[in-house]
Coordinates of C-alpha atoms in Angstrom, one line a residue:
M253 CA 10.7 7.6 28.7
T254 CA 14.1 7.5 27.0
L255 CA 14.6 6.9 23.3
R256 CA 15.9 3.4 24.0
N257 CA 12.8 2.4 25.9
Q258 CA 10.5 3.9 23.3
V259 CA 12.2 2.0 20.5
L260 CA 12.0 -1.2 22.6
V261 CA 8.3 -0.7 23.2
W262 CA 7.4 -0.1 19.6
V263 CA 9.6 -3.0 18.3
G264 CA 8.1 -5.3 20.9
F265 CA 4.6 -4.2 19.9
F266 CA 5.3 -4.9 16.3
V267 CA 6.8 -8.3 17.0
A268 CA 3.9 -9.3 19.2
T269 CA 1.4 -8.2 16.4
I270 CA 3.2 -10.3 13.8
F271 CA 3.3 -13.3 16.2
L272 CA -0.5 -13.0 17.0
L273 CA -1.3 -12.7 13.3
W274 CA 0.7 -15.8 12.5
I275 CA -1.1 -17.8 15.2
F276 CA -4.6 -16.7 14.3
R277 CA -4.1 -16.5 10.5
P278 CA -6.7 -19.3 9.7
I279 CA -9.6 -17.4 11.3
L280 CA -8.6 -13.7 10.5
L281 CA -10.1 -13.2 7.1
P282 CA -13.7 -12.2 8.1
F283 CA -12.4 -10.0 10.9
V284 CA -9.9 -8.2 8.7
V285 CA -12.5 -7.6 6.0
G286 CA -15.0 -6.5 8.6
M287 CA -12.6 -4.0 10.2
A288 CA -11.6 -2.6 6.8
L289 CA -15.3 -2.3 5.8
A290 CA -16.1 -0.5 9.1
Y291 CA -13.1 1.9 8.7
L292 CA -14.2 2.6 5.2
L293 CA -17.9 3.4 6.1
N294 CA -17.3 5.2 9.4
P295 CA -17.1 8.7 7.8
V296 CA -20.4 8.1 6.1
V297 CA -22.0 7.0 9.4
N298 CA -20.6 10.2 11.0
I299 CA -22.2 12.3 8.3
I300 CA -25.6 10.6 8.7
G301 CA -25.3 11.0 12.5
R302 CA -25.1 14.7 12.2
I303 CA -28.5 14.8 10.6
G304 CA -30.0 13.5 13.8
I305 CA -30.2 9.8 13.2
S306 CA -28.9 7.6 16.1
R307 CA -25.6 5.8 15.7
P308 CA -27.2 2.3 15.6
W309 CA -29.6 3.2 12.9
A310 CA -27.0 5.1 10.9
S311 CA -24.6 2.1 11.1
A312 CA -27.3 -0.3 10.0
I313 CA -28.5 1.9 7.1
V314 CA -25.0 2.5 5.8
L315 CA -23.9 -1.2 6.2
V316 CA -27.1 -2.5 4.5
I317 CA -26.7 -0.1 1.5
G318 CA -23.0 -1.0 1.2
I319 CA -23.7 -4.8 1.2
L320 CA -26.5 -4.4 -1.3
V321 CA -24.2 -2.5 -3.6
I322 CA -21.5 -5.1 -3.3
I323 CA -24.0 -8.0 -3.9
G324 CA -25.5 -6.2 -6.9
M325 CA -22.1 -5.7 -8.5
L326 CA -21.3 -9.4 -7.9
L327 CA -24.6 -10.6 -9.3
M328 CA -24.0 -8.5 -12.4
L329 CA -20.3 -9.3 -13.0
V330 CA -19.7 -12.8 -11.6
P331 CA -21.5 -14.8 -14.3
L332 CA -19.9 -12.9 -17.2
V333 CA -16.5 -12.5 -15.6
G334 CA -16.5 -16.1 -14.4
Q335 CA -17.1 -17.4 -18.0
Q336 CA -14.3 -15.1 -19.3
V337 CA -11.9 -16.2 -16.5
V338 CA -12.5 -19.9 -17.2
G339 CA -12.2 -19.3 -21.0
L340 CA -9.0 -17.3 -20.5
I341 CA -7.4 -20.1 -18.3
T342 CA -8.5 -22.7 -20.9
R343 CA -7.2 -20.8 -23.9
L344 CA -4.0 -19.4 -22.3
P345 CA -1.8 -22.4 -23.2
G346 CA -3.1 -22.1 -26.8
Y347 CA -2.4 -18.4 -26.9
V348 CA 1.2 -19.1 -25.7
T349 CA 1.6 -21.7 -28.4
D350 CA 0.2 -19.4 -31.1
L351 CA 2.5 -16.6 -29.9
Q352 CA 5.5 -18.9 -30.1
A353 CA 4.5 -19.9 -33.6
L354 CA 4.2 -16.2 -34.5
A355 CA 7.6 -15.6 -33.1
Q356 CA 8.9 -18.5 -35.1
G357 CA 7.8 -16.7 -38.2
L358 CA 10.2 -13.8 -37.2
V359 CA 13.1 -16.1 -36.7
P360 CA 14.6 -15.7 -40.2
Q361 CA 14.6 -11.9 -39.8
L362 CA 16.1 -12.2 -36.4
T363 CA 18.7 -14.6 -37.7
E364 CA 19.6 -12.2 -40.5
W365 CA 19.9 -9.4 -38.0
L366 CA 21.5 -11.0 -34.9
G367 CA 23.1 -14.2 -36.3
P368 CA 22.1 -17.8 -35.7
E369 CA 23.8 -18.1 -32.3
R370 CA 22.3 -15.0 -30.7
T371 CA 18.9 -15.8 -32.2
A372 CA 19.0 -19.2 -30.6
Q373 CA 20.0 -17.6 -27.2
V374 CA 17.1 -15.1 -27.5
E375 CA 14.6 -17.9 -28.3
A376 CA 15.8 -20.1 -25.4
S377 CA 15.6 -17.1 -23.0
L378 CA 12.1 -16.2 -24.1
A379 CA 10.9 -19.8 -23.8
D380 CA 12.4 -20.1 -20.3
L381 CA 11.0 -16.8 -19.2
I382 CA 7.5 -17.8 -20.3
T383 CA 7.7 -21.2 -18.6
R384 CA 9.0 -19.7 -15.3
G385 CA 6.3 -17.0 -15.4
V386 CA 3.5 -19.5 -15.9
E387 CA 4.9 -21.7 -13.1
M388 CA 5.2 -18.8 -10.7
A389 CA 1.7 -17.6 -11.4
G390 CA 0.4 -21.1 -10.8
L391 CA 2.2 -21.4 -7.5
I392 CA 1.1 -18.0 -6.2
T393 CA -2.5 -18.8 -7.2
A394 CA -2.5 -22.2 -5.6
Q395 CA -0.9 -20.8 -2.4
V396 CA -3.5 -18.0 -2.1
A397 CA -6.4 -20.3 -2.8
Q398 CA -5.1 -23.0 -0.4
S399 CA -4.4 -20.6 2.5
G400 CA -7.2 -18.0 2.2
L401 CA -10.0 -18.9 -0.1
T402 CA -11.3 -22.1 1.3
V403 CA -15.0 -22.9 1.6
V404 CA -15.0 -22.3 5.4
N405 CA -13.4 -18.8 5.0
T406 CA -15.8 -18.0 2.2
I407 CA -18.8 -18.8 4.4
A408 CA -17.2 -16.9 7.3
V409 CA -16.7 -13.8 5.1
L410 CA -20.3 -13.9 3.9
F411 CA -21.9 -14.3 7.4
I412 CA -19.4 -13.0 10.0
T413 CA -18.0 -10.0 8.2
P414 CA -21.3 -7.9 8.3
V415 CA -21.7 -8.7 12.0
V416 CA -18.1 -7.6 12.7
A417 CA -18.5 -4.4 10.6
F418 CA -21.8 -3.5 12.3
Y419 CA -20.5 -3.8 15.9
M420 CA -17.3 -1.9 15.1
L421 CA -19.3 0.9 13.5
L422 CA -21.7 0.9 16.4
D423 CA -18.9 1.3 19.0
W424 CA -16.3 3.2 16.9
E425 CA -16.4 6.4 18.8
G426 CA -16.3 4.6 22.2
M427 CA -13.3 2.6 21.1
T428 CA -11.3 5.7 20.1
E429 CA -12.2 7.5 23.4
R430 CA -11.1 4.5 25.5
V431 CA -7.8 4.3 23.6
D432 CA -7.3 8.0 24.2
D433 CA -8.0 7.6 27.9
L434 CA -5.3 5.0 28.2
L435 CA -2.6 7.2 26.7
P436 CA 0.1 8.3 29.2
R437 CA -0.6 11.8 30.3
A438 CA 3.0 13.0 29.9
Y439 CA 3.2 11.8 26.2
R440 CA -0.4 12.1 25.2
D441 CA 0.1 14.9 22.6
E442 CA 3.1 13.2 21.1
I443 CA 1.3 9.8 20.8
R444 CA -1.8 11.5 19.4
G445 CA 0.4 13.0 16.7
V446 CA 1.7 9.6 15.8
L447 CA -1.8 8.1 15.8
N448 CA -3.1 10.9 13.6
Q449 CA -0.3 10.2 11.1
I450 CA -1.2 6.5 11.1
D451 CA -4.9 7.3 10.6
K452 CA -3.9 9.5 7.6
S453 CA -1.8 6.8 6.2
M454 CA -4.5 4.2 6.6
A455 CA -7.0 6.5 5.0
G456 CA -4.7 6.8 2.0
V457 CA -4.3 3.0 1.9
I458 CA -7.9 1.9 2.2
R459 CA -9.9 4.8 0.8
G460 CA -7.4 6.3 -1.6
Q461 CA -5.8 3.1 -2.9
G462 CA -9.3 1.5 -3.1
S463 CA -10.5 4.4 -5.2
V464 CA -7.6 4.0 -7.6
V465 CA -8.2 0.2 -7.9
L466 CA -11.9 0.9 -8.7
V467 CA -11.2 3.5 -11.3
L468 CA -8.6 1.4 -13.0
C469 CA -10.9 -1.7 -13.0
I470 CA -13.6 0.3 -14.8
Y471 CA -11.2 1.9 -17.2
Y472 CA -9.3 -1.2 -18.3
A473 CA -12.4 -3.4 -18.5
T474 CA -14.4 -0.9 -20.5
A475 CA -11.6 0.1 -22.8
L476 CA -10.5 -3.5 -23.6
T477 CA -14.1 -4.6 -24.1
L478 CA -14.8 -1.7 -26.5
V479 CA -11.6 -2.6 -28.5
G480 CA -13.1 -6.1 -29.0
L481 CA -10.2 -7.9 -27.3
N482 CA -11.0 -11.5 -26.4
F483 CA -11.5 -11.9 -22.6
G484 CA -11.0 -8.1 -22.3
L485 CA -13.4 -7.8 -19.4
A486 CA -11.6 -10.4 -17.3
I487 CA -8.1 -9.1 -18.2
G488 CA -9.1 -5.5 -17.4
L489 CA -10.6 -6.4 -14.0
L490 CA -7.5 -8.6 -13.2
G491 CA -5.1 -5.8 -14.0
G492 CA -7.1 -3.2 -12.1
L493 CA -7.5 -5.4 -9.0
L494 CA -3.7 -6.1 -8.9
S495 CA -2.8 -2.4 -9.3
F496 CA -2.6 -2.0 -5.6
V497 CA 0.9 -3.7 -6.0
P498 CA 3.1 -1.1 -7.8
Y499 CA 3.6 -2.0 -11.5
V500 CA 2.4 -5.6 -11.0
G501 CA -1.2 -5.0 -12.1
F502 CA 0.0 -3.0 -15.1
A503 CA 2.6 -5.6 -16.1
I504 CA 0.3 -8.6 -15.8
G505 CA -2.6 -6.9 -17.6
F506 CA -0.2 -5.5 -20.3
V507 CA 1.4 -8.9 -21.0
L508 CA -1.9 -10.8 -21.1
S509 CA -3.5 -8.1 -23.3
M510 CA -0.7 -7.9 -25.8
T511 CA -0.4 -11.7 -26.0
V512 CA -4.1 -12.0 -26.8
A513 CA -4.0 -9.0 -29.1
L514 CA -1.0 -10.3 -31.2
V515 CA -2.6 -13.7 -31.6
Q516 CA -6.1 -12.2 -32.3
F517 CA -5.3 -9.2 -34.6
W518 CA -1.8 -9.7 -36.1
P519 CA -1.1 -9.2 -39.0
D520 CA -4.4 -8.3 -40.7
Q521 CA -5.7 -5.9 -38.0
W522 CA -2.4 -4.6 -36.6
L523 CA -4.0 -1.3 -35.8
F524 CA -6.0 -2.9 -32.9
V525 CA -2.7 -4.0 -31.4
L526 CA -1.6 -0.4 -31.3
I527 CA -4.9 0.6 -29.7
V528 CA -4.4 -2.0 -26.9
L529 CA -0.9 -0.7 -26.4
A530 CA -2.3 2.9 -26.2
V531 CA -4.9 1.8 -23.7
Y532 CA -2.2 0.7 -21.2
L533 CA 0.1 3.7 -21.9
V534 CA -2.8 6.0 -21.1
G535 CA -3.8 4.0 -18.1
Q536 CA -0.3 4.1 -16.7
F537 CA -0.1 7.8 -17.3
L538 CA -3.5 8.3 -15.5
E539 CA -2.4 6.2 -12.5
A540 CA 1.0 7.8 -12.1
N541 CA 0.2 11.4 -12.7
I542 CA -3.5 11.9 -11.8
L543 CA -5.1 9.1 -9.8
Y544 CA -2.4 8.3 -7.4
P545 CA -1.3 11.9 -6.6
K546 CA -4.9 13.1 -6.2
L547 CA -6.5 10.1 -4.3
V548 CA -3.5 8.8 -2.4
G549 CA -1.0 11.6 -2.4
Q550 CA 1.9 11.4 0.1
S551 CA -0.2 9.7 2.8
I552 CA 1.4 6.3 2.3
N553 CA 5.0 7.6 1.6
I554 CA 6.5 4.1 1.1
N555 CA 9.1 3.2 -1.5
P556 CA 7.5 0.9 -4.1
V557 CA 10.3 -1.7 -3.6
W558 CA 9.5 -2.0 0.2
L559 CA 5.8 -2.2 -0.6
M560 CA 6.3 -5.0 -3.1
F561 CA 8.5 -6.8 -0.5
A562 CA 5.8 -6.4 2.2
L563 CA 3.2 -7.9 -0.1
F564 CA 5.2 -10.9 -1.1
A565 CA 6.5 -11.5 2.5
F566 CA 3.1 -11.2 4.1
G567 CA 1.5 -13.2 1.3
L568 CA 4.0 -16.0 1.9
L569 CA 3.5 -16.0 5.7
F570 CA -0.2 -15.4 6.0
G571 CA -1.7 -16.2 2.5
F572 CA -4.7 -14.2 1.3
V573 CA -5.0 -12.5 4.8
G574 CA -1.4 -11.4 4.5
L575 CA -2.1 -9.7 1.1
L576 CA -4.9 -7.8 2.7
L577 CA -2.8 -6.7 5.7
A578 CA 0.5 -6.1 3.9
V579 CA -0.1 -2.5 2.7
P580 CA -1.8 -1.2 5.9
L581 CA 0.9 -2.7 8.1
A582 CA 3.6 -1.4 5.8
A583 CA 2.0 2.1 6.1
I584 CA 1.9 1.9 9.9
T585 CA 5.5 0.7 10.0
G586 CA 6.6 3.6 7.7
V587 CA 4.9 6.1 10.1
L588 CA 6.6 4.5 13.2
T589 CA 10.0 4.4 11.4
R590 CA 9.8 8.1 10.4
Y591 CA 8.9 8.9 14.0
A592 CA 11.8 6.9 15.4
L593 CA 14.2 8.5 13.0
A594 CA 13.0 12.0 14.0
K595 CA 13.5 11.1 17.7
Y596 CA 16.9 9.7 17.0
Q597 CA 18.0 12.8 15.1
A598 CA 16.8 15.0 18.0
S599 CA 18.7 12.9 20.6
S600 CA 22.1 13.4 22.0
L601 CA 23.1 10.1 20.4
Y602 CA 22.9 11.7 17.0
R603 CA 23.8 15.3 17.9
G604 CA 26.6 14.4 20.3
P605 CA 27.0 15.8 23.9
E606 CA 26.0 19.3 24.4
P607 CA 29.0 21.7 24.6
E608 CA 29.6 23.1 28.0
P609 CA 28.7 26.8 28.3
A610 CA 31.6 29.1 27.9
A611 CA 32.9 30.8 31.1
P612 CA 32.1 34.5 31.3
K613 CA 34.9 36.7 30.2
V614 CA 36.7 38.5 32.9
D615 CA 38.0 42.0 32.3
L616 CA 41.7 41.9 33.2
V617 CA 42.3 45.6 32.6
V618 CA 43.6 47.1 35.9
P619 CA 42.3 50.6 36.4
P620 CA 45.1 53.1 36.8
V621 CA 46.1 53.9 40.4
R622 CA 45.7 57.5 41.2
K623 CA 48.6 58.9 43.3
P624 CA 47.6 61.1 46.2
P625 CA 48.4 64.7 45.6
A626 CA 51.8 65.8 47.0
R627 CA 51.6 67.6 50.3
R628 CA 53.1 71.1 50.4
P629 CA 55.9 71.5 53.0
T630 CA 54.9 73.6 55.9
R631 CA 56.9 76.7 56.8
A632 CA 58.5 77.0 60.2
K633 CA 57.0 79.7 62.4

């Protein structure tokens, strides 16, 4: 298969996948969650299977334990977090108003430092920024809720997701073997290499990124609650959950925390404002230098700008399902793009035509011609 045909096949496959996702987007949520859960639990099922337990029983045991753990966490956290989320949404306009009043107290100092015209410009810019930020957050939340978190989808996730995950765990090895049997014999090793890279990248997305999100949720929620920040548990969980988007989780959590901290602690307990600031600086350091390199590493290998674009684009097209699929599809696209670039750089289109082999050198030195020895004249008898 030529390079051109390979590129056409992969591009066609990608376009067909996006088209099918767009058609079936209203019913995809339980299947996507079920497949992600099966992919996440498959290594545990393999470990239990080595002990001697059959694949069906191992799949059932692992899936039941995983569901019980998720249900237990929800039962413990949902009542408390739900109250804090409702309280934060109710109090957020008041916090914004209090923060603006706090900023108004600093206007005389800013006027003395910047002048009246620049101070008015800064004040107008901040007000416009806050208004646009609140409107954008509301639109994104409404879009996600309308497209993905309907009552039907919620019921489907609760009842269909475990069934999908169980049957995928049950037949995981068979599916991989059937896919391997369908690979073209001439290109089997090359395609296996690409699929192994995709598997490594997906493991980094689902397992590594999921571990990072879990650790950050625990860290931010615990630290902000211990500081005594109002709605610290909800803000910490929100920032941790959104940390799968580069810098977005940190930015949202930091802005909300500092807004609440300034209104709650300033100026009498200003030290707690610095503690909240330190919590986020330490969290960002841990994420960038310890958690992400150790748990995710270079398996995703995607520029953060493209990752954010994929999240916003897929979220706009497919709603909540798009947010779940954006990072895995971006990882797969990155693997295929790197493979295509490697093939392109190894092709004659990039290297140019091969130079013709040089003609063998011909030795043009003519050997000296030896003259025959002179004949002696014969004497006459």
